[in-house]
CSV table of C-alpha atoms in Angstrom, one decimal:
chain,number,residue,atom,x,y,z
A,293,MET,CA,-19.5,1.2,-8.9
A,294,ARG,CA,-17.8,-1.9,-10.2
A,295,MET,CA,-15.1,-1.2,-12.8
A,296,ARG,CA,-15.7,-2.8,-16.2
A,297,ARG,CA,-13.3,-5.4,-17.4
A,298,LYS,CA,-10.6,-3.7,-19.4
A,299,LYS,CA,-10.3,-4.7,-23.1
A,300,HIS,CA,-7.4,-7.0,-23.8
A,301,ARG,CA,-6.5,-7.0,-20.2
A,302,GLU,CA,-4.5,-10.2,-20.2
A,303,GLU,CA,-2.5,-9.2,-23.3
A,304,ARG,CA,-1.8,-5.7,-21.7
A,305,LEU,CA,-0.6,-7.3,-18.5
A,306,GLU,CA,1.6,-9.7,-20.5
A,307,SER,CA,3.2,-6.7,-22.2
A,308,CYS,CA,4.2,-5.5,-18.7
A,309,ALA,CA,5.6,-8.8,-17.7
A,310,GLU,CA,9.0,-7.4,-16.8
A,311,ILE,CA,7.5,-5.4,-14.0
A,312,MET,CA,5.1,-8.1,-12.8
A,313,ILE,CA,5.8,-10.7,-10.0
A,314,GLN,CA,3.5,-13.6,-10.9
A,315,ASP,CA,4.8,-15.9,-8.2
A,316,ILE,CA,5.5,-14.0,-5.0
A,317,PHE,CA,6.6,-17.2,-3.3
A,318,GLU,CA,9.7,-17.2,-5.6
A,319,TYR,CA,10.9,-14.4,-3.2
A,320,SER,CA,9.4,-16.0,-0.1
A,321,SER,CA,12.7,-15.6,1.9
A,322,ASP,CA,13.6,-12.1,0.6
A,323,LEU,CA,11.4,-9.7,-1.5
A,324,CYS,CA,14.5,-7.6,-2.2
A,325,LYS,CA,15.7,-10.3,-4.7
A,326,ALA,CA,12.9,-9.3,-7.0
A,327,PHE,CA,15.2,-6.5,-8.2
A,328,ASP,CA,18.7,-6.7,-9.8
A,329,ARG,CA,20.2,-4.2,-7.3
A,330,THR,CA,20.5,-3.6,-3.6
A,331,ALA,CA,18.3,-0.7,-2.4
A,332,PRO,CA,15.8,0.1,0.4
A,333,LEU,CA,12.5,-1.7,-0.1
A,334,HIS,CA,9.1,-0.1,0.3
A,335,LEU,CA,5.7,-1.8,-0.1
A,336,GLU,CA,2.2,-0.6,-1.0
A,337,ILE,CA,-1.0,-2.6,-0.3
A,338,GLY,CA,-3.7,-1.8,-2.8
A,339,CYS,CA,-2.1,0.5,-5.4
A,340,GLY,CA,-5.2,1.2,-7.4
A,341,LYS,CA,-4.5,2.9,-10.7
A,342,GLY,CA,-0.9,3.5,-9.7
A,343,GLY,CA,-0.8,7.3,-9.6
A,344,PHE,CA,0.7,7.2,-6.1
A,345,ILE,CA,3.3,4.5,-6.6
A,346,SER,CA,4.5,5.7,-10.0
A,347,THR,CA,5.0,9.3,-8.8
A,348,LEU,CA,6.7,8.1,-5.7
A,349,ALA,CA,9.1,5.8,-7.6
A,350,GLU,CA,9.8,8.6,-10.1
A,351,LEU,CA,10.7,11.0,-7.2
A,352,ASN,CA,12.8,8.3,-5.4
A,353,PRO,CA,14.9,6.3,-8.0
A,354,ASP,CA,17.1,5.0,-5.2
A,355,ILE,CA,14.3,3.1,-3.6
A,356,ASN,CA,12.7,-0.2,-4.8
A,357,TYR,CA,8.9,-0.5,-4.6
A,358,ILE,CA,6.6,-3.5,-4.7
A,359,ALA,CA,2.9,-2.8,-5.0
A,360,PHE,CA,0.1,-5.2,-4.4
A,361,GLU,CA,-3.3,-5.0,-6.2
A,362,LYS,CA,-6.0,-7.7,-6.4
A,363,ASN,CA,-8.2,-6.0,-9.0
A,364,LEU,CA,-6.6,-6.8,-12.3
A,365,ASP,CA,-8.7,-4.1,-14.1
A,366,VAL,CA,-6.9,-1.4,-12.2
A,367,LEU,CA,-3.6,-3.2,-11.9
A,368,VAL,CA,-3.2,-3.1,-15.6
A,369,LEU,CA,-3.6,0.7,-15.5
A,370,ALA,CA,-1.0,1.0,-12.8
A,371,ALA,CA,1.5,-1.3,-14.6
A,372,GLU,CA,1.1,0.7,-17.9
A,373,LYS,CA,1.8,3.9,-16.0
A,374,VAL,CA,5.1,2.6,-14.7
A,375,ALA,CA,6.0,1.0,-18.1
A,376,GLU,CA,5.3,4.3,-19.9
A,377,LYS,CA,7.5,6.2,-17.6
A,378,GLY,CA,10.3,3.6,-18.1
A,379,LEU,CA,10.7,3.1,-14.3
A,380,THR,CA,12.8,0.1,-13.3
A,381,ASN,CA,12.3,0.4,-9.5
A,382,VAL,CA,8.7,-0.8,-9.3
A,383,LYS,CA,7.3,-4.3,-9.4
A,384,PHE,CA,3.6,-5.3,-9.1
A,385,VAL,CA,2.0,-8.3,-7.5
A,386,PRO,CA,-1.5,-9.4,-8.6
A,387,GLY,CA,-2.8,-10.1,-5.1
A,388,ASP,CA,-3.6,-8.6,-1.7
A,389,ALA,CA,-2.2,-8.5,1.8
A,390,GLU,CA,-3.2,-12.1,2.5
A,391,ALA,CA,-0.3,-13.2,0.2
A,392,LEU,CA,2.2,-11.5,2.5
A,393,GLY,CA,1.1,-13.7,5.4
A,394,GLN,CA,2.3,-16.8,3.5
A,395,LEU,CA,5.9,-15.5,3.1
A,396,ASP,CA,8.7,-16.3,5.4
A,397,GLU,CA,9.8,-13.8,8.1
A,398,GLN,CA,12.2,-11.5,6.2
A,399,GLN,CA,12.7,-8.2,8.0
A,400,SER,CA,13.5,-6.7,4.5
A,401,ALA,CA,11.1,-3.8,4.0
A,402,GLU,CA,11.6,-0.4,5.5
A,403,ARG,CA,8.2,1.1,4.8
A,404,LEU,CA,4.7,0.1,3.9
A,405,TYR,CA,1.9,2.4,2.4
A,406,ILE,CA,-1.8,1.8,3.0
A,407,ASN,CA,-3.9,4.4,1.2
A,408,PHE,CA,-7.7,4.6,1.3
A,409,CYS,CA,-8.3,1.0,2.0
A,410,ASP,CA,-11.8,-0.5,2.4
A,411,PRO,CA,-13.1,0.6,5.8
A,412,TRP,CA,-15.3,-2.5,6.3
A,413,HIS,CA,-17.9,-0.4,8.2
A,414,LYS,CA,-19.5,-3.3,10.1
A,415,TRP,CA,-17.9,-4.0,13.5
A,416,GLY,CA,-18.1,-7.8,12.7
A,417,HIS,CA,-15.9,-7.2,9.7
A,418,ARG,CA,-13.1,-5.3,11.5
A,419,LYS,CA,-10.7,-8.2,11.2
A,420,ARG,CA,-10.7,-7.5,7.4
A,421,ARG,CA,-9.4,-4.0,7.9
A,422,LEU,CA,-5.8,-3.7,6.8
A,423,THR,CA,-4.8,-2.0,10.0
A,424,HIS,CA,-6.2,-4.7,12.2
A,425,GLU,CA,-3.7,-6.4,14.5
A,426,ARG,CA,-3.8,-9.6,12.5
A,427,TYR,CA,-2.4,-7.7,9.5
A,428,LEU,CA,0.0,-5.8,11.7
A,429,ALA,CA,1.5,-9.1,12.7
A,430,ILE,CA,2.0,-10.0,9.1
A,431,TYR,CA,3.6,-6.7,8.2
A,432,GLU,CA,6.0,-6.8,11.2
A,433,ARG,CA,7.4,-10.2,10.0
A,434,LEU,CA,8.5,-8.5,6.7
A,435,MET,CA,9.8,-5.3,8.0
A,436,LYS,CA,13.1,-4.2,9.5
A,437,ASP,CA,13.3,-2.9,13.1
A,438,GLY,CA,11.9,0.6,13.0
A,439,GLY,CA,9.9,-0.1,9.9
A,440,GLU,CA,7.0,2.4,9.3
A,441,ILE,CA,3.5,2.2,8.1
A,442,HIS,CA,2.3,5.3,6.3
A,443,PHE,CA,-1.5,5.4,6.4
A,444,LYS,CA,-4.1,7.7,4.8
A,445,THR,CA,-7.9,7.6,4.7
A,446,ASP,CA,-10.9,9.8,4.3
A,447,ASN,CA,-12.9,7.7,6.7
A,448,ALA,CA,-12.9,9.1,10.3
A,449,PRO,CA,-14.1,5.9,12.1
A,450,LEU,CA,-11.4,3.8,10.3
A,451,PHE,CA,-8.8,6.3,11.2
A,452,GLU,CA,-9.8,6.2,14.9
A,453,PHE,CA,-9.8,2.4,14.8
A,454,SER,CA,-6.4,2.4,13.2
A,455,LEU,CA,-4.8,4.8,15.7
A,456,ASN,CA,-6.0,2.5,18.5
A,457,SER,CA,-4.9,-0.6,16.6
A,458,PHE,CA,-1.4,0.8,16.1
A,459,SER,CA,-1.2,1.9,19.7
A,460,ASP,CA,-2.4,-1.3,21.2
A,461,TYR,CA,0.1,-3.2,19.1
A,462,GLY,CA,2.9,-1.2,20.7
A,463,MET,CA,3.7,1.0,17.8
A,464,LYS,CA,4.9,4.6,18.0
A,465,LEU,CA,2.8,7.2,16.3
A,466,LYS,CA,3.9,10.4,14.6
A,467,ASN,CA,2.8,13.0,12.1
A,468,ILE,CA,-0.8,12.5,12.9
A,469,THR,CA,-3.1,14.9,11.1
A,470,LEU,CA,-6.9,15.2,10.8
A,471,ASP,CA,-6.7,17.5,7.8
A,472,LEU,CA,-3.6,16.6,5.7
A,473,HIS,CA,-4.1,19.2,3.0
A,474,ASN,CA,-4.4,22.0,5.5
A,475,SER,CA,-1.6,20.9,7.7
A,476,ARG,CA,2.1,21.7,7.6
A,477,PHE,CA,3.1,18.2,6.4
A,478,GLU,CA,5.4,18.4,3.4
A,479,GLY,CA,6.1,16.0,0.6
A,480,ASN,CA,2.7,14.4,0.3
A,481,VAL,CA,2.1,12.4,-2.9
A,482,MET,CA,-1.6,12.2,-3.7
A,483,THR,CA,-3.5,9.1,-4.9
A,484,GLU,CA,-6.3,9.3,-7.5
A,485,TYR,CA,-8.9,8.8,-4.7
A,486,GLU,CA,-7.3,11.5,-2.6
A,487,LYS,CA,-7.5,14.1,-5.4
A,488,LEU,CA,-11.2,13.3,-5.8
A,489,PHE,CA,-12.0,13.5,-2.1
A,490,SER,CA,-10.0,16.7,-1.5
A,491,GLU,CA,-11.7,18.4,-4.4
A,492,LYS,CA,-15.0,17.8,-2.7
A,493,GLY,CA,-13.6,19.4,0.5
A,494,GLN,CA,-13.3,16.0,2.4
A,495,PRO,CA,-10.5,16.1,5.0
A,496,ILE,CA,-7.8,13.5,4.6
A,497,TYR,CA,-6.5,11.7,7.7
A,498,ARG,CA,-2.9,10.6,7.9
A,499,CYS,CA,-0.4,9.1,10.3
A,500,GLU,CA,2.8,7.2,10.5
A,501,ALA,CA,3.1,4.1,12.8
A,502,ILE,CA,6.5,2.7,13.7
A,503,PHE,CA,7.3,-0.8,14.8
A,504,CYS,CA,9.3,-0.8,18.0
A,505,GLN,CA,12.5,-2.8,18.1
A,506,ARG,CA,12.0,-6.5,18.8
């Protein structure tokens, strides 16, 4: 179901201007410069309402986070969560993964989170999946050697596709689980979607994929 346009959306986003990156190309050569300090950089593609990224940033104040979200009606909710918590280690970009492909090669980020992305069910649409090799090539240009992708989904076919995609790209896989909430994995931070799915008894699939040294 399509989310209704949020009232006073533009004004609310403007009130969060300090944590918004309106022109990502200002940091085309180094995303780390979006912050006034030197710290490890983690990225999230598709942050939704921001429950995941705001909790993660709160738990890890020594890490800088940049979250991308193309839907402005959910982006405003994410930005307000971070602003209300007074977090200074999170920035938001109103855009999607395609914007990353237009940045210079940086090797600046250490980790990238992809949570519950669109599975694009039709095989002919597979190149739109955020774990397709064309996106992996984009991510690799921005990440340090040994950089990691942390991936979660409730969609079994997408998870299978992603495992093969990571492996075919030459990435090392670890912490693979077909039922995250009934596994021994510790330190999981849930997204809003994840809470909804898990309450319905839906298993959550998770893995970590590591870029090998160039």
